[in-house]
Every structure is written in structure tokens, then in C-alpha cells.
XYZ file of C-alpha atoms in Angstrom:
725
model
C 5.102 42.407 0.839
C 8.722 42.717 2.167
C 9.149 45.296 -0.494
C 6.164 47.200 1.078
C 7.339 47.236 4.529
C 10.735 48.414 3.669
C 9.159 51.437 1.707
C 6.912 51.998 4.554
C 10.234 52.114 7.329
C 12.061 54.201 4.629
C 9.089 57.050 5.066
C 8.965 56.670 8.408
C 12.542 57.066 8.868
C 12.000 60.904 6.729
C 9.202 62.018 8.606
C 10.504 61.405 11.972
C 13.880 63.493 10.488
C 11.332 66.104 9.236
C 9.114 65.972 12.251
C 12.923 66.480 14.100
C 13.433 69.737 12.214
C 10.207 70.825 12.813
C 9.836 70.425 16.175
C 10.696 74.510 17.590
C 8.594 75.855 14.761
C 5.246 73.668 16.040
C 6.414 74.497 19.673
C 6.533 78.095 18.522
C 2.698 78.003 16.435
C 0.949 75.343 18.536
C 2.198 75.466 22.534
C -0.854 77.668 23.229
C -3.143 78.088 20.551
C -5.697 77.777 23.122
C -4.653 80.825 24.936
C -8.020 82.463 25.803
C -10.200 80.299 23.170
C -12.854 79.813 24.981
C -15.311 82.849 26.180
C -15.932 83.480 29.711
C -19.404 81.573 29.953
C -20.521 82.704 33.271
C -19.636 86.153 32.394
C -21.733 86.072 29.272
C -25.144 84.549 31.250
C -24.782 87.575 33.413
C -24.629 89.975 30.590
C -27.020 88.509 29.194
C -29.202 88.099 32.294
C -28.866 92.476 32.753
C -29.857 92.474 28.805
C -32.974 91.061 29.840
C -33.792 93.158 32.755
C -33.858 96.394 30.297
C -35.913 97.900 27.900
C -35.772 97.600 24.160
C -34.373 101.656 23.565
C -32.488 102.161 26.961
C -29.180 103.340 26.179
C -27.267 101.097 28.825
C -28.081 97.800 26.532
C -25.186 99.575 24.551
C -22.138 99.070 26.545
C -23.515 95.962 26.918
C -23.825 94.996 23.671
C -20.075 95.714 23.617
C -19.336 93.751 26.513
C -20.981 90.800 24.552
C -19.288 90.965 21.584
C -15.609 90.919 23.486
C -16.778 88.211 25.183
C -17.411 86.002 21.633
C -14.030 87.783 19.742
C -12.567 84.123 19.577
C -14.838 82.131 20.074
C -17.865 82.988 18.017
C -16.515 86.330 16.172
C -19.794 86.114 14.059
C -21.932 86.995 17.565
C -18.838 89.696 18.166
C -19.976 91.040 14.693
C -23.835 90.922 15.292
C -23.544 92.330 19.438
C -21.409 95.715 18.104
C -23.606 96.236 15.106
C -26.749 96.068 17.660
C -24.883 98.683 19.591
C -24.511 100.869 16.553
C -28.101 100.552 15.486
C -28.980 101.711 19.042
C -26.896 104.786 19.095
C -28.420 105.877 15.565
C -31.455 105.070 16.912
C -30.824 107.408 20.010
C -29.826 110.177 17.877
C -26.287 109.796 19.740
C -23.350 109.350 17.492
C -21.230 109.417 20.134
C -19.548 106.164 20.873
C -19.695 104.131 17.955
C -15.761 104.096 17.301
C -15.631 101.000 20.113
C -18.514 98.865 17.788
C -16.658 99.648 14.583
C -12.951 98.426 16.506
C -15.109 95.430 17.613
C -16.530 94.528 13.980
C -12.737 94.851 13.195
C -11.625 92.427 16.031
C -14.760 89.746 14.745
C -13.387 90.396 11.178
C -9.936 89.837 12.173
C -10.328 86.059 14.109
C -12.992 85.449 10.638
C -9.606 85.667 8.682
C -10.892 88.390 7.327
C -8.233 90.915 7.097
C -9.642 93.030 4.835
C -12.686 93.753 6.359
C -11.030 94.168 9.200
C -9.096 97.103 7.880
C -12.034 98.686 6.597
C -13.496 98.770 9.498
C -10.538 99.583 12.440
C -10.023 103.109 9.638
C -13.627 103.588 10.316
C -12.999 103.532 13.826
C -10.429 105.925 13.344
C -12.035 107.948 11.784
C -15.591 108.187 14.270
C -13.079 108.402 17.478
C -11.292 111.396 15.465
C -14.865 113.066 14.473
C -15.700 112.996 18.342
C -12.217 113.640 20.086
C -12.292 110.030 21.321
C -8.665 109.115 22.046
C -9.158 105.719 23.849
C -10.918 104.300 21.305
C -8.469 106.048 18.183
C -5.474 104.591 20.100
C -7.055 101.040 20.407
C -7.735 101.253 16.580
C -4.257 102.100 16.161
C -2.983 99.043 18.092
C -5.145 96.744 16.741
C -4.112 97.761 13.283
C -0.796 97.107 14.457
C -1.895 93.774 14.983
C -2.711 93.329 11.138
C 0.065 94.501 9.954
C 1.848 91.942 12.436
C -0.309 89.809 10.478
C 0.639 90.335 7.709
C 4.776 90.469 8.011
C 4.565 94.340 7.745
C 7.019 94.523 10.956
C 8.039 97.874 10.706
C 4.399 99.604 10.052
C 3.450 97.144 12.991
C 6.033 98.361 15.091
C 5.354 102.085 14.097
C 0.960 101.819 14.540
C 2.081 100.426 18.189
C 4.260 103.200 19.013
C 1.534 105.630 18.389
C -0.967 103.787 20.210
C 1.311 103.338 22.878
C 2.263 107.428 23.176
C -1.985 108.366 22.519
C -2.708 105.937 25.684
C 0.044 107.217 28.046
C -1.217 110.544 27.449
C -4.525 110.343 28.492
C -3.773 108.102 31.548
C -5.006 104.857 30.259
C -2.867 102.670 31.507
C -4.903 99.659 30.503
C -4.401 100.537 27.039
C -0.749 101.220 27.483
C -0.810 97.372 28.687
C -2.279 96.448 25.926
C 0.197 98.149 23.713
C 2.969 96.102 25.792
C 1.535 93.287 25.152
C 0.929 93.792 21.149
C 5.206 94.675 21.128
C 6.198 91.591 23.033
C 4.311 89.277 20.396
C 5.962 91.642 17.566
C 9.662 90.935 19.306
C 8.693 87.099 19.637
C 8.238 87.217 15.510
C 11.693 88.802 15.624
C 13.108 86.152 18.100
C 14.434 89.149 20.481
C 13.342 87.639 23.463
C 15.463 89.673 25.860
C 12.902 92.684 24.516
C 9.868 90.838 24.536
C 10.035 89.914 27.878
C 10.663 93.759 28.581
C 7.759 94.405 27.622
C 5.289 91.859 29.115
C 6.974 92.627 32.423
C 5.794 96.430 31.995
C 2.380 94.895 31.038
C 2.231 92.418 33.827
C 3.277 95.329 36.017
C 0.038 97.664 35.120
C -2.090 94.988 35.596
C -1.166 94.045 39.010
C -1.276 97.821 39.867
C -4.766 97.878 38.356
C -5.900 94.470 39.608
C -6.632 92.914 36.632
C -6.390 89.634 37.465
C -7.194 87.877 34.332
C -4.506 89.831 32.285
C -2.373 89.379 35.024
C -2.829 85.694 34.067
C -2.785 85.921 30.982
C 0.673 87.769 30.835
C 2.292 85.183 33.054
C 1.645 82.457 30.686
C 2.943 84.624 27.751
C 6.327 84.892 29.748
C 6.093 81.257 30.400
C 5.786 81.070 27.031
C 8.967 83.290 25.982
C 11.243 81.688 28.754
C 10.551 78.363 27.527
C 11.292 79.026 23.996
C 14.453 80.038 25.296
C 14.491 77.107 26.985
C 15.231 78.515 30.750
C 12.217 75.668 32.041
C 13.282 76.824 35.801
C 12.025 80.055 35.345
C 8.674 78.979 32.309
C 7.737 76.776 35.475
C 8.258 79.601 38.346
C 5.584 81.906 35.643
C 3.144 78.544 35.408
C 3.059 78.784 39.114
C 2.329 82.241 39.941
C -0.264 82.070 36.752
C -1.615 79.436 38.646
C -2.246 80.537 42.325
C -3.949 83.649 40.428
C -6.330 81.750 38.533
C -7.406 79.370 40.864
C -8.400 82.397 43.160
C -11.176 83.073 40.954
C -11.750 79.455 40.071
C -10.949 80.120 36.075
C -10.787 76.289 35.067
C -9.816 76.737 31.176
C -6.464 78.978 32.647
C -6.182 76.536 35.632
C -6.254 73.434 32.534
C -3.829 75.540 30.387
C -1.326 75.962 32.365
C -1.367 72.765 34.203
C -0.869 71.160 29.914
C 2.259 74.029 30.206
C 3.605 72.437 32.777
C 2.919 69.260 31.471
C 4.895 70.378 28.164
C 7.739 71.395 30.336
C 8.000 68.091 32.316
C 7.727 66.297 28.691
C 10.669 68.738 27.345
C 12.386 67.643 29.858
C 11.754 64.054 29.613
C 10.028 63.936 33.077
C 7.130 62.248 32.249
C 5.908 60.888 35.478
C 5.622 64.409 36.309
C 4.353 65.480 32.798
C 1.723 62.953 33.656
C 0.531 64.503 37.084
C -0.259 67.822 35.543
C -1.375 66.186 31.924
C -4.435 64.590 34.741
C -4.665 67.683 36.388
C -5.667 69.716 33.412
C -7.829 66.452 32.032
C -9.540 66.955 35.143
C -10.081 70.646 34.589
C -11.400 70.508 31.342
C -13.734 68.425 31.783
C -16.260 70.167 33.477
C -16.191 72.996 30.524
C -16.846 73.095 27.105
C -13.510 73.684 25.862
C -13.140 71.235 22.967
C -10.115 72.881 21.267
C -8.422 72.459 24.264
C -10.077 69.491 25.269
C -7.962 67.868 22.436
C -4.721 69.041 23.354
C -4.843 68.100 26.707
C -5.787 64.314 25.304
C -3.174 64.649 22.689
C -0.922 65.681 25.581
C -1.849 62.706 27.743
C -1.147 60.540 24.595
C 2.642 61.514 24.425
C 3.198 60.736 27.697
C 1.741 57.517 28.032
C 3.262 56.594 24.937
C 6.818 57.711 26.118
C 6.270 55.524 29.423
C 5.698 52.436 26.814
C 1.949 52.412 28.336
C 0.383 51.998 24.760
C -3.174 51.071 25.154
C -3.831 53.954 27.522
C -1.759 56.157 25.051
C -4.133 54.645 21.912
C -7.587 55.535 24.313
C -6.043 59.141 24.729
C -5.176 59.383 20.897
C -8.399 57.974 20.060
C -10.363 60.541 21.708
C -8.090 63.380 20.325
C -9.242 62.178 17.086
C -13.309 62.049 17.356
C -12.842 65.331 19.509
C -10.761 67.056 16.895
C -13.346 65.854 14.243
C -16.067 68.044 15.926
C -13.176 70.827 15.876
C -12.159 70.664 12.571
C -8.656 70.907 13.889
C -5.878 69.068 11.756
C -3.001 69.085 13.816
C -4.348 67.674 16.073
C -5.868 64.725 14.273
C -2.345 64.710 12.418
C -0.423 64.178 15.688
C -2.860 61.791 16.841
C -2.102 59.478 13.939
C 1.519 59.637 14.112
C 1.822 58.458 17.362
C -0.495 55.452 16.829
C 1.223 54.786 14.014
C 4.696 54.398 16.202
C 1.947 52.885 19.090
C 1.376 50.066 16.256
C 5.276 49.619 15.153
C 6.141 49.495 18.682
C 3.575 46.738 18.938
C 4.180 44.733 15.419
C 1.025 45.639 14.121
C 2.458 46.760 10.394
C -0.774 47.073 9.036
C -2.170 49.235 11.538
C 0.915 51.531 11.889
C 1.047 51.535 8.186
C -2.546 52.669 8.021
C -2.176 55.148 10.860
C 1.207 56.313 8.938
C -1.473 56.721 6.242
C -3.479 59.384 7.773
C -0.777 60.932 8.821
C 1.009 61.983 5.577
C -2.901 62.651 4.502
C -3.126 65.225 6.720
C 0.278 66.959 6.807
C -0.352 67.701 3.098
C -3.340 68.956 4.324
C -1.709 71.317 6.756
C 0.793 72.289 4.354
C -1.576 73.244 1.879
C -3.327 75.210 3.800
C -0.483 77.169 5.181
C 0.616 78.068 1.404
C -3.202 79.019 1.106
C -2.834 81.082 4.192
C 0.148 82.830 3.249
C -0.964 83.514 -0.309
C -4.392 84.436 1.403
C -2.403 86.850 3.530
C -0.387 88.507 0.807
C -3.602 89.271 -1.326
C -4.953 90.815 1.847
C -1.451 92.840 2.489
C -1.385 94.217 -1.267
C -5.513 95.185 -1.012
C -4.764 96.871 2.392
C -2.162 98.688 0.608
C -4.184 99.426 -2.036
C -7.210 100.677 0.209
C -4.543 102.565 2.247
C -3.582 104.663 -1.311
C -6.993 105.442 -2.288
C -7.258 106.814 1.314
C -4.611 108.817 0.290
C -5.891 110.287 -2.437
C -9.129 110.622 -1.019
C -7.702 112.206 1.458
C -6.242 115.042 -0.611
C -9.145 115.678 -2.067
C -11.502 115.723 0.779
C -8.296 118.673 1.880
C -8.965 120.707 -1.438
C -12.962 120.694 -0.681
C -12.447 121.219 2.546
C -10.361 124.658 1.859
C -13.326 125.947 -0.459
C -16.177 124.222 1.868
C -14.256 126.627 4.165
C -14.111 130.093 2.814
C -17.264 129.756 1.570
C -18.282 128.422 5.306
C -16.466 131.386 7.002
C -18.884 133.959 5.221
C -21.874 132.458 5.734
C -21.270 131.976 9.315
C -20.350 135.415 9.661
C -23.561 136.620 7.809
C -25.371 133.862 9.891
C -23.730 135.669 12.619
C -25.512 139.137 12.926
C -28.699 137.912 11.482
C -28.710 135.722 14.761
C -27.196 138.330 17.028
C -30.385 140.746 16.201
C -32.891 137.807 15.468
C -31.661 136.982 19.473
C -31.762 140.454 20.694
C -35.297 140.674 19.576
C -36.555 137.311 20.958
C -34.872 137.937 24.018
C -36.696 141.206 24.491
C -40.090 139.283 23.374
C -39.397 136.424 25.837
C -37.911 138.500 29.430
C -41.484 140.638 28.550
C -43.231 137.469 28.267
C -41.485 135.895 31.160
C -41.812 138.768 33.892
C -46.177 138.753 32.787
C -46.033 134.727 33.825
C -43.636 135.551 36.655
C -46.058 138.115 38.347
C -48.814 135.974 37.721
C -47.046 132.986 39.132
C -46.263 135.213 41.881
C -50.004 136.668 42.112
C -51.201 133.079 42.434
C -48.293 131.458 44.823
C -49.487 134.985 47.369
C -53.058 133.993 47.021
C -52.119 130.333 47.500
C -50.225 130.989 50.766
C -52.545 133.029 52.267
C -55.215 130.559 51.816
C -52.371 128.062 53.384
C -52.215 130.657 55.825
C -55.961 130.658 56.921
C -56.204 126.779 57.331
C -53.136 126.648 59.353
C -54.512 129.819 61.565
C -57.676 127.464 61.562
C -56.236 123.952 62.291
C -53.928 125.663 65.162
C -57.222 126.508 66.463
C -58.468 123.150 66.738
C -55.626 122.015 68.308
C -55.625 124.606 70.669
C -59.176 123.487 71.813
C -57.861 119.538 71.561
C -55.281 120.484 74.316
C -57.121 122.377 76.294
C -59.897 119.254 76.236
C -56.580 116.957 77.176
C -55.116 119.042 79.677
C -58.608 119.126 81.270
C -59.458 115.377 81.308
C -55.417 114.940 82.505
C -56.150 116.879 85.017
C -59.676 115.552 85.814
C -56.827 111.801 85.816
C -54.709 113.006 88.205
C -57.204 114.252 90.671
C -58.754 111.024 90.271
C -56.281 108.977 90.434
C -55.087 110.841 93.667
C -58.759 110.417 94.820
C -58.028 106.594 94.164
C -54.774 106.190 96.143
C -55.732 108.823 99.229
C -58.938 106.355 99.516
C -56.564 103.333 99.538
C -54.641 104.326 101.933
C -57.673 105.457 104.100
C -59.205 101.987 103.731
C -56.068 100.080 104.141
C -54.706 101.932 107.363
C -58.542 101.864 108.681
C -58.796 98.145 108.135
C -55.131 97.735 109.423
C -56.363 98.397 113.412
C -58.933 96.036 113.522
C -56.843 93.120 112.258
C -54.174 94.018 113.925
C -56.906 94.134 117.487
C -58.116 91.049 116.204
C -54.484 89.602 115.833
C -53.522 90.802 119.897
C -56.945 88.919 120.957
C -56.006 85.513 119.542
C -52.605 86.431 121.336
C -54.710 87.263 124.627
C -56.944 84.174 124.102
C -54.283 81.372 123.295
C -52.916 82.531 127.459
C -56.575 81.419 128.707
C -56.729 77.749 128.882
C -58.016 77.117 125.361
C -59.192 73.363 125.073
C -58.182 71.981 121.662
C -61.370 72.654 119.380
C -60.815 76.060 120.787
C -57.285 76.367 119.727
C -57.899 75.427 116.609
C -60.233 78.181 115.867
C -57.950 80.783 117.741
C -55.302 79.823 115.443
C -57.540 79.987 112.690
C -59.318 83.198 113.112
C -54.504 84.595 113.976
C -53.744 83.237 110.318
C -56.849 85.088 108.573
C -56.355 88.112 110.585
C -52.943 87.691 109.411
C -53.448 87.400 106.254
C -55.965 90.292 106.110
C -52.772 92.716 107.533
C -50.310 91.268 104.377
C -52.790 91.947 102.017
C -53.266 95.721 103.218
C -48.834 96.061 104.025
C -48.627 94.506 100.079
C -51.376 97.631 98.641
C -49.763 99.969 100.381
C -46.186 98.755 99.361
C -47.502 98.655 95.489
C -48.585 102.352 95.615
C -45.437 103.415 97.680
C -43.194 101.587 95.407
C -44.520 103.024 92.286
C -44.160 106.246 93.724
C -40.761 107.388 91.670
C -40.365 110.645 93.924
C -39.014 108.647 96.716
C -35.564 108.847 97.109
C -33.776 105.237 97.903
C -31.383 105.383 100.557
C -27.665 103.047 99.460
C -25.563 102.037 101.916
C -23.416 98.753 101.411
C -25.749 95.610 102.326
C -23.865 91.845 102.687
C -26.095 89.705 101.157
C -24.538 86.623 101.899
C -25.521 87.702 105.576
C -28.383 89.120 104.857
C -29.852 85.762 103.604
C -28.364 84.000 106.739
C -30.680 86.544 108.305
C -33.390 85.820 106.581
C -32.844 81.803 106.680
C -33.671 82.300 110.716
C -36.269 84.878 110.171
C -38.581 82.184 108.635
C -37.343 79.113 110.382
C -40.696 79.193 112.314
C -42.586 79.259 109.156
C -40.528 76.557 107.647
C -40.838 74.753 110.679
C -44.304 74.592 110.469
C -44.279 72.351 107.030
C -41.250 70.563 108.069
C -39.544 72.087 104.909
C -35.755 72.395 105.426
C -34.164 75.868 104.496
C -30.658 75.111 103.118
C -28.428 77.865 102.567
C -25.716 77.086 99.205
C -23.622 80.577 99.661
C -19.933 80.065 98.567
C -18.464 83.369 99.700
C -17.744 84.620 103.538
C -19.324 88.017 101.877
C -20.373 88.924 98.553
C -21.291 93.658 99.322
C -23.141 96.006 96.975
C -24.349 98.967 97.197
C -27.879 99.439 97.426
C -31.387 100.016 99.291
C -31.140 97.482 102.284
C -35.162 98.244 102.405
C -36.074 97.313 99.081
C -33.631 93.971 99.066
C -35.385 92.601 101.971
C -38.350 93.295 100.552
C -37.596 91.158 97.681
C -35.886 88.451 99.476
C -38.858 88.438 101.817
C -41.376 88.209 99.637
C -39.125 85.034 97.128
C -38.929 83.387 100.252
C -41.920 83.282 101.817
C -43.573 82.025 98.452
C -41.102 79.324 98.024
C -42.237 78.514 101.507
C -46.233 78.710 100.915
C -45.597 76.543 97.384
C -43.275 73.936 98.482
C -44.774 70.603 99.796
C -44.262 69.286 103.133
C -40.862 67.482 103.664
C -38.584 69.048 101.136
C -35.847 71.445 101.152
C -35.939 75.475 100.088
C -32.520 76.448 98.877
C -31.359 80.019 99.335
C -28.130 81.225 97.745
C -25.600 84.444 96.846
C -22.261 84.488 95.573
C -19.848 87.732 93.673
C -19.260 87.256 90.251
C -17.162 89.739 88.373
C -19.300 93.434 89.291
C -22.469 91.744 89.565
C -24.059 89.486 93.049
C -26.178 86.711 92.433
C -28.736 85.785 94.891
C -31.162 82.570 94.067
C -34.086 80.971 96.138
C -34.836 77.575 94.810
C -38.377 76.070 95.832
C -39.873 72.287 95.419
C -42.549 73.457 94.893
C -45.149 72.633 91.971
C -43.594 75.321 89.216
C -44.974 77.443 86.314
C -46.263 76.447 83.243
C -46.029 79.056 79.927
C -49.446 80.630 80.802
C -47.874 81.779 84.326
C -44.957 83.079 82.388
C -46.405 85.676 80.428
C -47.950 86.857 83.855
C -45.778 86.172 86.466
C -44.786 89.772 87.347
C -49.181 91.039 86.576
C -50.783 92.340 90.028
C -53.620 90.114 91.042
C -52.717 87.733 88.788
C -53.489 84.328 90.368
C -51.164 81.586 88.945
C -51.963 77.606 88.242
C -50.065 77.062 91.149
C -51.352 77.199 94.639
C -49.941 77.155 98.148
C -49.713 73.671 99.584
C -50.814 74.144 103.344
C -54.007 76.587 102.562
C -51.986 80.050 102.982
C -53.471 83.041 101.479
C -51.705 84.436 98.236
C -53.036 87.406 97.209
C -51.294 87.737 93.559
C -49.223 91.003 94.807
C -45.589 88.977 95.921
C -44.361 88.928 92.818
C -45.075 92.014 91.272
C -43.954 93.868 94.428
C -40.200 91.734 93.580
C -40.126 93.141 90.219
C -41.184 96.715 90.494
C -38.175 96.619 93.282
C -35.839 94.567 91.395
C -35.929 97.075 88.511
C -35.627 100.020 91.089
C -32.749 98.928 92.000
C -30.992 98.251 88.215
C -31.191 94.531 88.729
C -32.394 91.185 86.647
C -34.759 88.984 87.607
C -34.616 85.071 85.924
C -37.217 82.361 86.737
C -35.591 78.412 86.017
C -38.688 76.087 85.955
C -40.201 73.001 84.451
C -43.178 72.114 85.265
C -43.514 70.108 88.507
C -39.957 70.251 88.784
C -39.729 73.029 91.729
C -38.282 77.067 91.139
C -35.712 79.021 90.918
C -35.614 82.670 90.886
C -32.235 83.883 90.208
C -31.678 88.028 91.088
C -28.477 89.513 89.320
C -27.545 93.244 91.441
C -24.993 95.760 90.040
C -22.010 95.964 93.205
C -22.260 99.406 92.858
C -19.347 102.469 93.429
C -19.443 104.515 96.634
C -19.288 108.328 95.061
C -16.379 110.640 96.511
C -18.051 113.722 96.515
C -21.411 112.930 99.036
C -22.593 109.986 100.935
C -25.314 109.024 97.786
C -23.738 105.691 96.179
C -24.371 105.298 92.933
C -25.907 101.870 91.516
């Protein structure tokens, strides 16, 4: 047992040294393997929703298929190929070969992410051919850029560099700045493989500036993370941290949870590299919380590994074990052997620190087993890349031979085509001339026929219009006669009302005068009561006649208002004295609530006086005995406010609907048997409107009423004595 432990400790020391040597290679290839891994789920859902609303042969589906293929390229490349093939099929079904280059490029990208570089090379070349046929410079350049990435992946750096620059020149020539940005990003990756970090930063900065100008937020985030990674490789941690923070601000602005988690993980690794484990833990936990709401298992596994490593350095072994075991569980689903390998390494270290030799040994065996598997996989990938590179070179040579043969065939065909074209042109010109003469002759006959039909149609329409005009004129004459009859009837009604009102007014005045004389004749108490009743009845008749005459008078817009300067406060005080006797008869106190000494406005004094008379009279009529009526006036900004508040029963909701209608009886009744003809408030509303004012009622059933009047102060005209209200 002792010998086994000694051997185990020697193996542990060897692998620690080996891990130290491989540290920088590990950071280079595994620092950001997760960038952009997951598809944008919300974007995909949105595209699928749009797709479901379109008909099966709608041409708009082509671009939606392409966009869906692009979104799936990293997470599900088979779906990229599927949607791109659907785009091609629909394009052909619609008899349009234009636009095929783009989905061909996407199929190449799909095979690239699947690891089938030969197929990828084949489809990129097909995209080049299609783009060249249809003069699609943008897709031609995109295909070149993708081929450059393929050459870079095969280790052919010179071809990769040349291809990138060809694509860059085309993108610049057509002002496709998104394409230029992609080329700069590709060149940055190329320079990183050559450890030329200065040029890599230069290319990345150029790409970043373009994406800022175009407003491509996601593209900006991607470049900022890449720049941070470059600075981290050259151990400029301050600048790396600064670029991570810039990327995080932008990612949070669009709520990009995946990139937020990526960035927090990157910052955590920065702090880990500087042995600042508390800070590394904070950002690691942030990343873990951000990724928990997503379905990105690859990214979650890397964050869990980072937290396991941080807790290990802080000697919190149980927490470290929890996260490392989660890594193993999640990586079983994603088949990420590198994460499993590292998790077992730290589990072995934890067990060793806890003096659990058996557990440490078992974990270390798993670590070595996975490490060998990864080494074998790397060798297999290298062989596969070499085979793919050989296959690509072979296809390139075949393409050159085919192109040379095609050029010879095309030259022969071109000569034959020129001869055929010349003959065809002659035949076509003669035939066209004959056809043109025949078509023009036929068209002229058809046009003449249409013109004749149109003229007949116009003549019929004119007759119909003339008939309708006659009907309209007849109707207008009838309407004019009816309007004239109505106007005459209305005039006769007004005249009759005025005659009747004046004829009735005189008897009522005489009756009222007689009652005044009877007062002086020494009547007994009963006679006095009858005399007073007779006086009240005659006064009610006089008031009714006055209101009827006023309604007609005030509704006549031809009457010009006599605008003068009026003091609302002074007028209210005058009205309080005028109605004192009426209020006293019911033991009602008239209270004046006047906050300003004066409240001047330019208005028609007669109208304003009549408004106040009606409102104060109503307030006294409808207030209970032994109560009070409040009169108030004040100036507020460019308006004068006047209010009259009573202690009556108030108005219900039904009353409010009919408040200002003529001859309308409301639910509230005068409290001492006074008469009410239903015209008072109608007159008030008419006069308030004539004075450009507003009237507002505040009431609660059973709690009194308050009428508030608002009038503009008005401005005196300079050129005349007239006043503008």
C-alpha cells in the first residue's frame, strides 16, 4: 500500500508540472470557447412567429429561413443547413436563381461548425460561383472571408491572409461596412495565432469602431470581449478588465444574459489569475446567477468549474466539491471532456488535502484517463485537419483543370454564339417590325373601340348627373320653402309671445298696484293675508312674463353687448343689500366672502347683473329657513371667480342632466312655497356662454349647492371704446 501511495504522489507531481507547462496553451484555447455558443432564443422565437404567419410560397420566407440558419450556426449547425436548403428550394420554386449564394454560404458555415471542412470548402466555392454569376459582390466577399477562416483552421496562414484581404477590398469597394468589420475580426484572429498581439488589437479596434458607427450592439460586445481576451493573453489585466466592463455595460443595456455571464466569468478568471480570490468569487457567482435562467449547459459548466477552482483556492473544499460535481454532471450531457478532466483534477486535489487518499487516487485516475482521451482526440483532429487540407488542395487542382477546360469550351461556344446571335438579331428585327406593325394596328382599333365605349359611358353619366341635379334643385327649392315657412312661423311665434306677454304684464302690474293701495286702507289680519297672497301671485306672473321675454331676447345673437369695466366685488355687495328683504323674510343670513377689495373685469354689466339676480334669488328660494347664503368673489390669474352657495336640498344625478334646460322642474322645490318657472338657470347658462364664461356646480344630495362662475378679465381695445372679452 505504501508503494502505491508513493507511486501515486510521483504521478501527481508529474502532472502538476505538466499542467503548469500547458497553462498558457490552456488559456489560449479554452478561455473563450463559449463565446456566442448559444443561439438567441428570443430572436429565434420571433423569427418562427413571423414564419408561421406567411404562406408556404411567400418569397419573404426565404430571408427568414436564412436568418434562422444564421442563429443556429453555432449551437445546432444541422439546423443551419436545413433552413438554408429550404431557402434554396423556395428560391428555385419561385423561379428565381438570385439570392442562392447567401444560403450556400450558410450551408458552408453549417458544415464548418460540424467539423466537415471538405463539405464546407465545397459549398463556399459554390457560393462564389453563384455570386459571380449574379454579380452579388457582398456574398462573393462573404464566401472569401469564410474560405479564409477555413484556411486558418487548416494552418495555411498565407492563403488565409490573402483571402481575407481580397474579401476586405471587395467589402470596401461596395461600402459594406458590416462585411469590412467581419474581415477585420478575422484578421485579428489570424494575428493572434501568430502571437502578433499588436496587429490583432489594431484589427479588433477597427472592427469595433465600425460596429459603433453602425449601432451593432451585439457586434460591439463580441469585439470588446475579444479585445479583453487579447489583453489577458499579454497579461495587461487592467486593460482587459476595462474592456470587460465596457462590454458588460452594453450587454446589460440589451439584457443579453449569455454575454453578461460570459463577461462576469472572464472578469472572475482575471481576478483568479491575480490570486484575488474574493473578487473572483463575486464575479463567478454573478455569472452563475445570470446563466441559471438560460439553457446554455456549456457555459454553465465552465462557470461551475471556475467557482470550484475559486473555492478550492479559498480552502472551502465542500463548496468546491459541490460545484465540481455539478460540472461532471452537466458535462455528461454536453460531452465536454475538458471540463470533466479539470473537475476531476481539483476533486483529486481536494481529497488529497482532506487526507482521503483513496478518493484522491480514484479522481486522479479519472483525470489521467480523460487527459489521454483529449490528447488522442487532438491527434485525431490534427490528422483530420491534414486530410481535409489535402482534400481541399486536391479539389483546388481539380477546379483549376476544370476552369481551363471550361475556358477553351467557352471560347468555341462564344464564336458560335456570335454567329448565331447575328443571324438571330436580323430575324428578330424583321419579325419584330412586322409584329410591331400588326400590334399597333390592332391596338389602334382596340383603342378606338374603347374610346367609343368610354364616350357613350360619359354621355350616359352626364344624363344621369343632369337628372340628379334636377332632383337636387327640386329638393333644394322645397327645403328653401320649408325653411322660409319655419322662419315665418318662428317669427309669428315670437311676435305672438311678445304681444301676449306685454298684454298680460299690464294687468299683473295693475293688480300689484291695487294690492299696495289696499295695504293703506286699514285691512284686518285675514284681509292682509289675502292681499299679500294676491301680491305674491301677481309678482310671480310678472316674473314669469319677464323670464319669457328675456329668454327670447337673450337667445337673439343680433343684440350687441355693452362691454364696460365692472367691479364684481362691488356688484356682489350691492346684490346682498338688494336681496336682504327677501332673505330676511325666511330669516336667511346673506354672508359675503370677498377676499379682494376689487375684482375688475370687462363685461356686459346687464348680463352679469341678471346672472347674479337669478342665482341669488334661487339660493334664497331653495334654502331652508334660519340658514345662510354665501356670496363670494375673487381674482385668480386672468379670471374673476364669483360663487353663490346655498343651504338647500341640493341636486341629484338626474337633476344635473336637465339643469340648464328650459321649463324643466327639478327634484328640489322652494322651501317657502315660492313659485319656480324652470327658466332661471336656462337664462343663466345662456348669459354665461354669451360672456365667454364657465359655470360649475358642486352639490351633494341633501348638502346644499355651490355655483361657481369663471369670467375672463378681458382687455380694453385701444382703437375704440369696444371691449374684447
